[in-house]
């Protein structure tokens, strides 16, 4: 029977905790609660939870709220443990029951309550003690649903609340003392702080030495004339921390409490270095925090802060007097700065340079005068100077009274925890250096323009040859047609077209150098493009050089301008050929590359997936001293007349515009590898379409507005439109074209040059037209390729671009695609 009873009690009071053991041993039948085996689940269930929890918890049950608690709650009870077990709640905490009685009533009505860091004066140590607790009261129910008890989960926060209060006092005292320049300001700062915190010290008396006397001041009005009390000499003159009993017959200020302090703490305000104490602090002690082990340390921190402020003032006074004697006639700046960045003293020359009298500067932090951008670096420089890292020629900017800034070059030395700095105004010298740099930049620009001028001669020669081929062919065609001779004209037509295409290619190369070409990126099968160039490259480099193409299996596509990529690969192959005058081998290899953060950083790219195309030769290699210059415009190692130095620069510009990067790997005598890295395109690759130059009559009378300031270009476009079955309207500039667009005239497509005269470019016309024609289709035609104007390859839907010169069939196909796309959307 006993074993069964014990087993039942271990279920009701589970665990091996002290309180579980005591509850099992308690004779509950002698209490109003009776046999535990007959207790309702409404009590037993939360009781088991309480005993197995490591959180502070107690619960009360029945009309008197019979008191149960766990081991975690024992420190809160103090001397009330273990007699509190089973007693009514109002008896256990009789001293604070009135503070929570209203909450108990609310819980009995079924409402839960919560308290955050509530002040409770608990008598757990034999006297009322300042404590703070965060706790909740929750109702407990019996089987009928009636409230029969309550559960309290509590967390004592006394140390946190008091610790944060004292830290806040120290922080605010330190802030109040910053910038104090005399003893009255120190006294005011101390009294302001302790008037706001009267729990730790119900009253504070501050005594400051004045000659042989100590002048004692009360920090709050209720102190009255206590400063006139004749304190014993051994108390006022104490060299250590002294606790004294207060006369119970005197009426002491109570501060935040309802009873006066019984004791006071007396301690000196230490002097700095070998100086005598600056004074004495008398601090009335909290009557509800007896034998506080941390109060003396807290008081000494306060005295230390006050000492530091008074020491700063004494040192500042001494430095001011010394500065008046030594620095009166110096035209350079001489300052003394402490570890907090406060000017202890500045020479009178500060007013000469900046317009501020020295007395307005001393005692203030240098942050009040320095340029905002220089504050952070100058603070770090001060820290270095304080660590015996003397500064030499350190420059920063200080603001003058007029609001402008002067550059100062500083030299420093540190002694006794202070930085002594000598500064010279170097503003005029820096202006001279800046002017010299501007002149040098202008010279470099002039040299660049000279190089461009030298390049122009060769370009003009090429263009003249091409123009001669075009104009000569057209002249022969015109003469023969006038004579009625039409046979053999195809040869001259093809000659003119070939010259025009070569001129367009040269223009694109120049635009690539200037980084202004409009690219036409499309999803491209890189392996197919490289294989398609293998024969061309082989014929270009000649029979003495073997060409090998190694295409990676499963190569990802890239979104790139295929024509520009072909041109880049051909240029790389020609460079490789020139590096192998006696023959050799060129290998073109493709690969998939997944670059992590490190690999991408080494290649100046963002991490991700890329396709690499590497052209490797077995030639002479590139000397290390010029590897970093090979992508510079006009840089070449070839003899005059054999290279412009634009090839690699244009390749680099094209690849960077495509979102990739070029990297070179070379060893003198071992050959060179040039790798192009292009971002992977996720998606399908467009299949090649046959080159059909015919123009289909696909139009159904739709109207196209053509804006171009060049009459010949307008004539060609209008002719194509008529041949394709479209109606056309012409305009020579943006303003006149916009007027047509603002009218009710039907416009199915706008074709506009990008560069238009009269203040509106083609993109501006299109954007303005889309305000009132939001679905307007637009085809930009450009010969100058203002890439930024037409969106850097990212045009809105319904806008496309074609570059002059263009194949007429390509223009007709773009027109048809745009118009048919618009019709299908309707």
Coordinates of C-alpha atoms in Angstrom, one line a residue, residues 164-686:
X164 CA 21.4 49.6 -16.6
X165 CA 20.3 52.5 -14.4
X166 CA 23.8 53.0 -13.1
X167 CA 25.4 52.7 -16.5
X168 CA 23.0 55.3 -17.8
X169 CA 24.0 57.6 -14.9
X170 CA 27.7 57.2 -15.8
X171 CA 27.0 57.7 -19.5
X172 CA 25.0 60.8 -19.0
X173 CA 27.4 62.2 -16.4
X174 CA 30.3 61.7 -18.9
X175 CA 28.3 63.5 -21.6
X176 CA 27.4 66.4 -19.3
X177 CA 31.1 66.8 -18.3
X178 CA 32.3 66.9 -21.9
X179 CA 33.3 70.5 -22.7
X180 CA 33.1 71.7 -19.1
X181 CA 35.6 74.6 -18.9
X182 CA 35.3 75.6 -15.3
X183 CA 34.4 74.3 -11.9
X184 CA 30.9 75.7 -11.9
X185 CA 30.1 73.8 -15.1
X186 CA 31.3 70.6 -13.4
X187 CA 29.2 71.2 -10.4
X188 CA 26.1 71.9 -12.6
X189 CA 26.7 68.7 -14.6
X190 CA 27.0 66.5 -11.5
X191 CA 23.9 68.0 -9.8
X192 CA 21.8 67.6 -13.0
X193 CA 22.6 63.9 -13.2
X194 CA 21.9 63.1 -9.6
X195 CA 18.7 65.1 -9.5
X196 CA 17.5 62.6 -12.1
X197 CA 18.6 59.4 -10.3
X198 CA 17.6 59.5 -6.6
X199 CA 17.2 55.8 -6.1
X200 CA 20.9 54.9 -5.9
X201 CA 21.7 58.0 -3.9
X202 CA 18.8 59.8 -2.2
X203 CA 21.0 62.8 -1.7
X204 CA 24.4 63.9 -3.0
X205 CA 26.8 66.5 -1.5
X206 CA 29.7 67.7 -3.7
X207 CA 32.7 69.3 -2.1
X208 CA 35.3 71.1 -4.2
X209 CA 38.6 72.2 -2.7
X210 CA 39.2 76.0 -2.7
X211 CA 42.6 76.7 -1.2
X212 CA 42.6 75.3 2.3
X213 CA 38.8 74.9 2.4
X214 CA 36.3 72.6 0.8
X215 CA 33.1 74.2 -0.4
X216 CA 30.2 71.7 -0.1
X217 CA 27.1 72.1 -2.3
X218 CA 23.9 70.1 -2.1
X219 CA 22.9 68.7 -5.5
X220 CA 19.1 68.9 -4.9
X221 CA 16.9 71.6 -3.3
X222 CA 15.7 69.3 -0.5
X223 CA 19.3 69.1 0.8
X224 CA 18.8 72.6 2.3
X225 CA 21.7 73.8 4.4
X226 CA 23.4 70.4 4.8
X227 CA 26.4 71.8 3.2
X228 CA 27.0 73.8 6.4
X229 CA 27.2 70.6 8.5
X230 CA 30.5 70.4 10.4
X231 CA 31.7 67.1 9.0
X232 CA 34.6 65.5 10.9
X233 CA 38.0 66.3 9.4
X234 CA 38.8 62.5 9.0
X235 CA 35.5 62.2 7.0
X236 CA 35.9 65.2 4.7
X237 CA 39.6 64.5 4.3
X238 CA 39.4 60.8 3.8
X239 CA 41.8 59.3 1.2
X240 CA 39.7 56.1 0.8
X241 CA 36.1 55.1 0.5
X242 CA 34.3 55.4 3.8
X243 CA 30.9 54.2 4.9
X244 CA 29.4 56.3 7.8
X245 CA 26.2 56.0 9.8
X246 CA 23.9 59.0 9.5
X247 CA 22.5 60.7 12.6
X248 CA 18.9 59.4 13.0
X249 CA 17.9 62.6 14.7
X250 CA 18.5 64.7 11.6
X251 CA 16.0 64.9 8.8
X252 CA 17.8 63.5 5.7
X253 CA 16.3 63.7 2.2
X254 CA 14.6 60.5 1.1
X255 CA 15.0 61.0 -2.6
X256 CA 12.8 58.5 -4.5
X257 CA 12.0 56.5 -1.4
X258 CA 9.6 56.8 1.5
X259 CA 12.2 56.4 4.2
X260 CA 15.5 58.3 4.7
X261 CA 18.9 56.7 4.2
X262 CA 20.6 55.2 7.2
X263 CA 24.2 55.4 5.8
X264 CA 26.3 57.6 3.5
X265 CA 29.4 56.9 1.5
X266 CA 32.2 59.4 1.6
X267 CA 35.1 59.3 -0.9
X268 CA 37.7 61.7 -2.4
X269 CA 37.7 63.1 -5.9
X270 CA 41.2 62.1 -6.8
X271 CA 43.6 64.7 -8.2
X272 CA 45.5 64.0 -11.4
X273 CA 49.2 62.9 -11.3
X274 CA 50.7 64.1 -8.0
X275 CA 48.0 66.7 -7.3
X276 CA 45.9 66.7 -4.1
X277 CA 42.3 65.5 -4.2
X278 CA 40.0 68.0 -6.0
X279 CA 37.3 67.5 -3.3
X280 CA 34.9 65.0 -1.7
X281 CA 31.7 63.3 -2.6
X282 CA 29.1 62.5 0.2
X283 CA 26.5 60.1 -1.1
X284 CA 23.4 59.1 0.8
X285 CA 22.8 55.3 0.3
X286 CA 19.6 53.6 -0.8
X287 CA 17.8 52.3 2.3
X288 CA 16.4 49.4 0.4
X289 CA 19.8 48.2 -0.9
X290 CA 21.7 47.3 2.3
X291 CA 25.2 45.9 2.0
X292 CA 25.2 46.5 -1.7
X293 CA 28.6 45.0 -2.8
X294 CA 28.8 47.1 -6.0
X295 CA 27.9 50.5 -4.7
X296 CA 31.4 51.5 -3.7
X297 CA 32.8 50.7 -7.2
X298 CA 30.0 52.7 -8.7
X299 CA 30.8 55.6 -6.5
X300 CA 34.5 55.5 -7.4
X301 CA 33.6 55.5 -11.1
X302 CA 31.6 58.7 -10.5
X303 CA 34.4 60.3 -8.6
X304 CA 36.8 59.3 -11.4
X305 CA 34.7 61.0 -14.1
X306 CA 34.4 64.2 -12.0
X307 CA 38.2 64.0 -11.4
X308 CA 38.9 63.7 -15.1
X309 CA 36.7 66.8 -15.9
X310 CA 38.4 68.9 -13.1
X311 CA 41.8 67.6 -14.3
X312 CA 41.1 68.7 -17.8
X313 CA 40.1 72.1 -16.6
X314 CA 43.2 72.5 -14.5
X315 CA 45.4 71.3 -17.4
X316 CA 43.5 73.6 -19.8
X317 CA 44.1 76.6 -17.6
X318 CA 47.8 75.7 -17.4
X319 CA 48.0 75.2 -21.2
X320 CA 46.2 78.5 -21.9
X321 CA 48.7 80.4 -19.8
X322 CA 51.6 78.6 -21.4
X323 CA 50.2 79.3 -24.9
X324 CA 49.9 83.0 -24.1
X325 CA 53.5 83.1 -23.3
X326 CA 55.0 80.9 -26.0
X327 CA 52.7 81.0 -28.9
X328 CA 51.6 84.5 -29.0
X329 CA 53.6 85.5 -32.1
X330 CA 53.6 82.2 -34.0
X331 CA 52.1 82.5 -37.5
X332 CA 51.8 78.7 -37.8
X333 CA 49.2 76.7 -36.0
X334 CA 50.2 75.1 -32.7
X335 CA 47.5 73.0 -30.9
X336 CA 47.2 70.6 -28.0
X337 CA 44.6 67.8 -28.3
X338 CA 43.6 65.3 -25.8
X339 CA 42.5 61.6 -26.3
X340 CA 38.9 62.7 -26.8
X341 CA 39.8 65.0 -29.6
X342 CA 39.2 68.1 -27.6
X343 CA 41.5 71.1 -28.2
X344 CA 43.2 71.8 -24.9
X345 CA 44.8 74.8 -26.3
X346 CA 45.4 76.5 -29.7
X347 CA 47.7 79.3 -30.7
X348 CA 46.4 82.8 -31.4
X349 CA 47.4 82.2 -35.1
X350 CA 44.1 80.2 -35.3
X351 CA 42.3 83.5 -35.6
X352 CA 44.7 84.6 -38.4
X353 CA 44.1 81.5 -40.5
X354 CA 40.5 80.6 -39.7
X355 CA 38.9 83.8 -38.2
X356 CA 38.1 82.1 -34.8
X357 CA 39.5 83.6 -31.6
X358 CA 41.5 81.0 -29.8
X359 CA 39.2 81.2 -26.7
X360 CA 36.3 80.0 -28.9
X361 CA 38.3 77.0 -30.0
X362 CA 39.9 75.8 -26.8
X363 CA 37.8 73.3 -24.9
X364 CA 35.8 72.2 -28.0
X365 CA 36.3 69.0 -30.0
X366 CA 38.1 69.3 -33.4
X367 CA 35.1 67.7 -34.9
X368 CA 33.3 71.1 -34.6
X369 CA 35.6 72.6 -37.1
X370 CA 36.8 69.9 -39.5
X371 CA 35.3 69.0 -42.9
X372 CA 32.8 66.2 -42.6
X373 CA 34.6 64.1 -45.2
X374 CA 37.9 64.3 -43.1
X375 CA 36.4 63.6 -39.7
X376 CA 36.7 59.8 -39.9
X377 CA 40.3 59.6 -41.2
X378 CA 41.4 62.4 -38.9
X379 CA 39.9 60.5 -35.8
X380 CA 42.0 57.5 -36.9
X381 CA 45.1 59.7 -37.3
X382 CA 44.6 61.1 -33.8
X383 CA 44.5 57.5 -32.4
X384 CA 47.7 56.7 -34.3
X385 CA 49.4 59.9 -32.8
X386 CA 48.3 58.9 -29.3
X387 CA 49.9 55.5 -29.8
X388 CA 53.4 57.2 -30.3
X389 CA 52.9 57.1 -34.0
X390 CA 54.0 60.6 -34.7
X391 CA 52.3 62.1 -37.8
X392 CA 54.4 63.8 -40.5
X393 CA 52.7 65.8 -43.2
X394 CA 49.2 64.6 -42.4
X395 CA 46.7 66.8 -44.3
X396 CA 43.1 67.6 -43.6
X397 CA 40.7 70.5 -44.1
X398 CA 39.3 72.9 -41.4
X399 CA 36.4 75.3 -41.9
X400 CA 37.0 79.1 -41.6
X401 CA 34.5 81.4 -40.0
X402 CA 33.6 82.6 -43.5
X403 CA 32.5 79.0 -44.4
X404 CA 35.3 78.0 -46.8
X405 CA 38.0 75.4 -46.0
X406 CA 41.8 75.6 -45.7
X407 CA 44.2 72.6 -46.1
X408 CA 46.5 72.1 -43.1
X409 CA 49.6 69.9 -43.1
X410 CA 50.3 68.6 -39.5
X411 CA 53.3 67.2 -37.7
X412 CA 52.7 65.8 -34.2
X413 CA 54.3 64.5 -31.1
X414 CA 52.7 62.8 -28.0
X415 CA 53.6 63.4 -24.4
X416 CA 51.6 62.8 -21.2
X417 CA 48.6 61.5 -23.0
X418 CA 48.3 64.7 -25.1
X419 CA 49.1 65.3 -28.7
X420 CA 51.1 68.4 -29.6
X421 CA 50.6 69.4 -33.2
X422 CA 52.2 71.9 -35.5
X423 CA 50.3 72.8 -38.6
X424 CA 51.0 74.9 -41.7
X425 CA 48.5 76.2 -44.2
X426 CA 49.2 74.5 -47.5
X427 CA 46.0 75.5 -49.4
X428 CA 47.9 77.7 -51.9
X429 CA 50.4 75.0 -52.6
X430 CA 47.7 72.4 -53.2
X431 CA 45.9 74.8 -55.6
X432 CA 49.2 75.1 -57.5
X433 CA 49.6 71.3 -57.7
X434 CA 46.0 70.9 -58.9
X435 CA 46.6 73.5 -61.6
X436 CA 49.7 71.6 -62.7
X437 CA 47.8 68.3 -62.8
X438 CA 45.1 70.0 -65.0
X439 CA 47.9 71.2 -67.3
X440 CA 49.4 67.7 -67.5
X441 CA 46.0 66.2 -68.3
X442 CA 45.5 68.8 -71.1
X443 CA 48.9 67.8 -72.5
X444 CA 48.0 64.1 -72.4
X445 CA 44.8 64.9 -74.2
X446 CA 46.7 66.9 -76.8
X447 CA 49.0 64.0 -77.3
X448 CA 46.1 61.7 -77.8
X449 CA 44.5 64.0 -80.3
X450 CA 47.9 64.1 -82.2
X451 CA 47.7 60.3 -82.3
X452 CA 44.1 60.4 -83.6
X453 CA 45.3 62.9 -86.2
X454 CA 48.0 60.5 -87.3
X455 CA 45.4 57.7 -87.5
X456 CA 43.1 60.0 -89.6
X457 CA 45.6 60.0 -92.5
X458 CA 45.4 56.2 -92.9
X459 CA 41.6 56.2 -92.5
X460 CA 41.2 58.9 -95.1
X461 CA 43.4 56.9 -97.5
X462 CA 41.2 53.8 -97.0
X463 CA 37.9 55.8 -97.3
X464 CA 39.2 57.6 -100.5
X465 CA 39.9 54.2 -102.0
X466 CA 36.5 52.9 -101.1
X467 CA 34.7 56.1 -102.3
X468 CA 36.7 55.9 -105.6
X469 CA 35.4 52.4 -106.1
X470 CA 31.8 53.4 -105.3
X471 CA 31.7 56.7 -107.3
X472 CA 33.7 55.2 -110.2
X473 CA 31.4 52.2 -110.6
X474 CA 28.3 54.4 -110.4
X475 CA 29.7 56.8 -113.0
X476 CA 30.4 54.0 -115.4
X477 CA 26.9 52.6 -114.9
X478 CA 25.4 56.1 -115.5
X479 CA 27.4 56.6 -118.7
X480 CA 26.6 53.1 -120.1
X481 CA 22.9 53.5 -119.3
X482 CA 22.9 56.9 -121.2
X483 CA 24.5 55.1 -124.1
X484 CA 21.9 52.3 -123.9
X485 CA 24.5 49.7 -123.0
X486 CA 23.2 47.5 -120.2
X487 CA 25.4 44.5 -120.6
X488 CA 28.1 44.0 -118.0
X489 CA 26.6 46.4 -115.5
X490 CA 26.4 43.7 -112.8
X491 CA 30.2 43.7 -112.4
X492 CA 30.2 47.4 -111.6
X493 CA 27.2 47.1 -109.3
X494 CA 28.9 44.4 -107.3
X495 CA 32.1 46.5 -107.2
X496 CA 30.1 49.5 -105.7
X497 CA 28.3 47.2 -103.2
X498 CA 31.6 45.6 -102.1
X499 CA 33.2 49.0 -101.5
X500 CA 30.2 50.2 -99.6
X501 CA 30.3 47.1 -97.3
X502 CA 34.0 47.5 -96.7
X503 CA 33.4 51.2 -95.8
X504 CA 30.6 50.1 -93.4
X505 CA 33.0 47.6 -91.8
X506 CA 35.7 50.2 -91.3
X507 CA 33.1 52.5 -89.7
X508 CA 32.1 49.8 -87.3
X509 CA 35.7 49.2 -86.4
X510 CA 36.1 52.9 -85.6
X511 CA 32.9 52.9 -83.5
X512 CA 34.1 49.9 -81.6
X513 CA 37.3 51.8 -80.7
X514 CA 35.2 54.7 -79.5
X515 CA 32.9 52.4 -77.5
X516 CA 29.9 53.8 -79.3
X517 CA 28.8 51.0 -81.7
X518 CA 25.3 49.5 -81.4
X519 CA 25.7 45.8 -80.9
X520 CA 23.1 43.4 -82.2
X521 CA 23.4 40.6 -79.6
X522 CA 21.5 37.4 -80.4
X523 CA 21.6 33.9 -79.0
X524 CA 24.6 32.3 -80.8
X525 CA 26.0 28.8 -81.1
X526 CA 29.6 29.6 -80.5
X527 CA 30.9 26.2 -81.7
X528 CA 29.1 26.6 -85.0
X529 CA 30.4 30.1 -85.4
X530 CA 34.0 29.1 -84.8
X531 CA 33.8 26.1 -87.1
X532 CA 32.3 28.3 -89.8
X533 CA 35.4 30.6 -89.6
X534 CA 38.0 27.8 -89.6
X535 CA 38.5 27.9 -93.4
X536 CA 38.5 31.7 -93.5
X537 CA 41.1 31.9 -90.7
X538 CA 43.2 29.2 -92.4
X539 CA 43.3 31.1 -95.7
X540 CA 44.0 34.4 -93.9
X541 CA 47.0 33.1 -91.9
X542 CA 48.5 31.2 -94.8
X543 CA 49.7 27.6 -95.3
X544 CA 52.8 27.9 -93.0
X545 CA 50.4 27.9 -90.0
X546 CA 48.2 25.0 -88.9
X547 CA 44.8 26.0 -87.5
X548 CA 43.0 23.6 -85.1
X549 CA 39.6 24.1 -83.7
X550 CA 38.7 22.2 -80.4
X551 CA 35.0 22.7 -79.6
X552 CA 33.7 21.6 -76.2
X553 CA 30.9 19.1 -76.2
X554 CA 27.6 20.5 -74.8
X555 CA 28.9 24.1 -75.1
X556 CA 26.4 26.7 -73.7
X557 CA 25.1 29.4 -76.1
X558 CA 26.0 33.0 -75.6
X559 CA 24.1 36.2 -76.4
X560 CA 26.5 38.1 -78.6
X561 CA 26.9 40.1 -81.8
X562 CA 28.0 37.3 -84.1
X563 CA 29.6 39.6 -86.7
X564 CA 31.7 41.4 -84.0
X565 CA 32.8 38.1 -82.5
X566 CA 33.9 36.9 -85.9
X567 CA 35.8 40.1 -86.5
X568 CA 37.4 39.7 -83.0
X569 CA 38.5 36.1 -83.7
X570 CA 39.9 37.0 -87.1
X571 CA 41.9 39.9 -85.5
X572 CA 43.3 37.5 -82.8
X573 CA 44.3 35.0 -85.5
X574 CA 46.1 37.7 -87.5
X575 CA 47.9 38.8 -84.4
X576 CA 48.9 35.2 -83.7
X577 CA 50.1 34.9 -87.3
X578 CA 52.3 38.0 -87.0
X579 CA 53.9 36.4 -83.8
X580 CA 54.9 33.3 -85.8
X581 CA 57.0 34.6 -88.8
X582 CA 58.5 31.2 -89.3
X583 CA 55.2 29.3 -89.1
X584 CA 53.5 27.4 -86.2
X585 CA 50.2 26.4 -84.9
X586 CA 47.0 28.3 -83.9
X587 CA 44.5 26.5 -81.6
X588 CA 41.0 27.9 -81.1
X589 CA 39.3 26.2 -78.1
X590 CA 35.9 26.6 -76.5
X591 CA 34.8 25.6 -73.0
X592 CA 32.1 26.1 -70.4
X593 CA 33.3 28.0 -67.3
X594 CA 31.6 28.3 -64.0
X595 CA 33.4 31.0 -62.1
X596 CA 33.1 31.2 -58.3
X597 CA 33.8 34.4 -56.4
X598 CA 37.6 33.9 -56.5
X599 CA 37.8 32.9 -60.2
X600 CA 35.5 35.8 -61.1
X601 CA 37.5 38.3 -59.1
X602 CA 40.7 37.1 -60.8
X603 CA 39.0 37.9 -64.2
X604 CA 37.3 41.1 -63.2
X605 CA 33.8 39.5 -63.6
X606 CA 30.8 38.7 -61.5
X607 CA 30.4 35.1 -60.4
X608 CA 28.4 32.9 -62.7
X609 CA 28.4 30.8 -65.9
X610 CA 30.6 31.9 -68.9
X611 CA 31.7 30.5 -72.2
X612 CA 35.5 30.9 -72.9
X613 CA 37.0 31.1 -76.4
X614 CA 40.7 30.9 -76.3
X615 CA 43.1 31.5 -79.2
X616 CA 46.6 30.0 -78.6
X617 CA 49.7 30.4 -80.7
X618 CA 53.2 28.9 -80.6
X619 CA 54.8 32.2 -81.3
X620 CA 57.3 34.6 -79.6
X621 CA 55.1 35.5 -76.7
X622 CA 54.7 39.0 -75.1
X623 CA 57.3 40.6 -72.9
X624 CA 56.1 40.9 -69.3
X625 CA 56.8 44.6 -69.2
X626 CA 54.1 45.4 -71.9
X627 CA 51.4 42.8 -71.1
X628 CA 49.4 45.3 -69.2
X629 CA 49.5 47.8 -72.1
X630 CA 48.4 45.7 -75.0
X631 CA 44.7 46.7 -74.7
X632 CA 45.6 50.4 -74.7
X633 CA 44.4 52.3 -77.8
X634 CA 47.2 53.0 -80.4
X635 CA 49.7 50.8 -78.5
X636 CA 51.5 48.5 -80.9
X637 CA 54.9 46.8 -81.2
X638 CA 54.6 46.5 -85.0
X639 CA 56.7 48.8 -87.3
X640 CA 55.1 52.0 -88.5
X641 CA 52.6 51.3 -91.3
X642 CA 52.0 47.7 -90.2
X643 CA 49.5 48.3 -87.3
X644 CA 47.4 51.1 -85.8
X645 CA 47.3 49.6 -82.3
X646 CA 43.5 49.6 -82.4
X647 CA 42.8 45.8 -82.9
X648 CA 43.1 44.6 -79.3
X649 CA 41.5 47.8 -78.0
X650 CA 38.4 47.2 -80.1
X651 CA 38.2 43.6 -79.2
X652 CA 38.4 44.6 -75.5
X653 CA 35.7 47.2 -75.9
X654 CA 33.4 44.8 -77.8
X655 CA 33.7 42.0 -75.2
X656 CA 33.2 44.4 -72.2
X657 CA 30.0 45.8 -73.9
X658 CA 28.9 42.2 -74.2
X659 CA 29.2 41.7 -70.5
X660 CA 32.4 39.7 -70.6
X661 CA 36.2 40.1 -70.3
X662 CA 39.4 39.5 -72.2
X663 CA 42.4 37.8 -70.5
X664 CA 45.9 37.2 -71.8
X665 CA 48.3 34.5 -70.7
X666 CA 51.8 34.7 -72.3
X667 CA 55.4 33.6 -71.7
X668 CA 58.2 35.0 -73.8
X669 CA 59.3 32.3 -76.2
X670 CA 56.4 30.0 -75.2
X671 CA 53.5 31.6 -77.1
X672 CA 50.4 33.4 -76.1
X673 CA 46.8 32.6 -75.2
X674 CA 44.0 35.2 -75.6
X675 CA 40.8 34.2 -73.9
X676 CA 37.4 35.8 -74.4
X677 CA 34.9 35.2 -71.6
X678 CA 31.2 35.8 -72.5
X679 CA 28.2 35.3 -70.3
X680 CA 26.1 32.2 -70.8
X681 CA 22.7 32.6 -72.5
X682 CA 19.9 30.5 -71.0
X683 CA 17.5 29.7 -73.8
X684 CA 17.3 28.5 -77.4
X685 CA 19.6 29.5 -80.3
X686 CA 18.0 31.0 -83.4

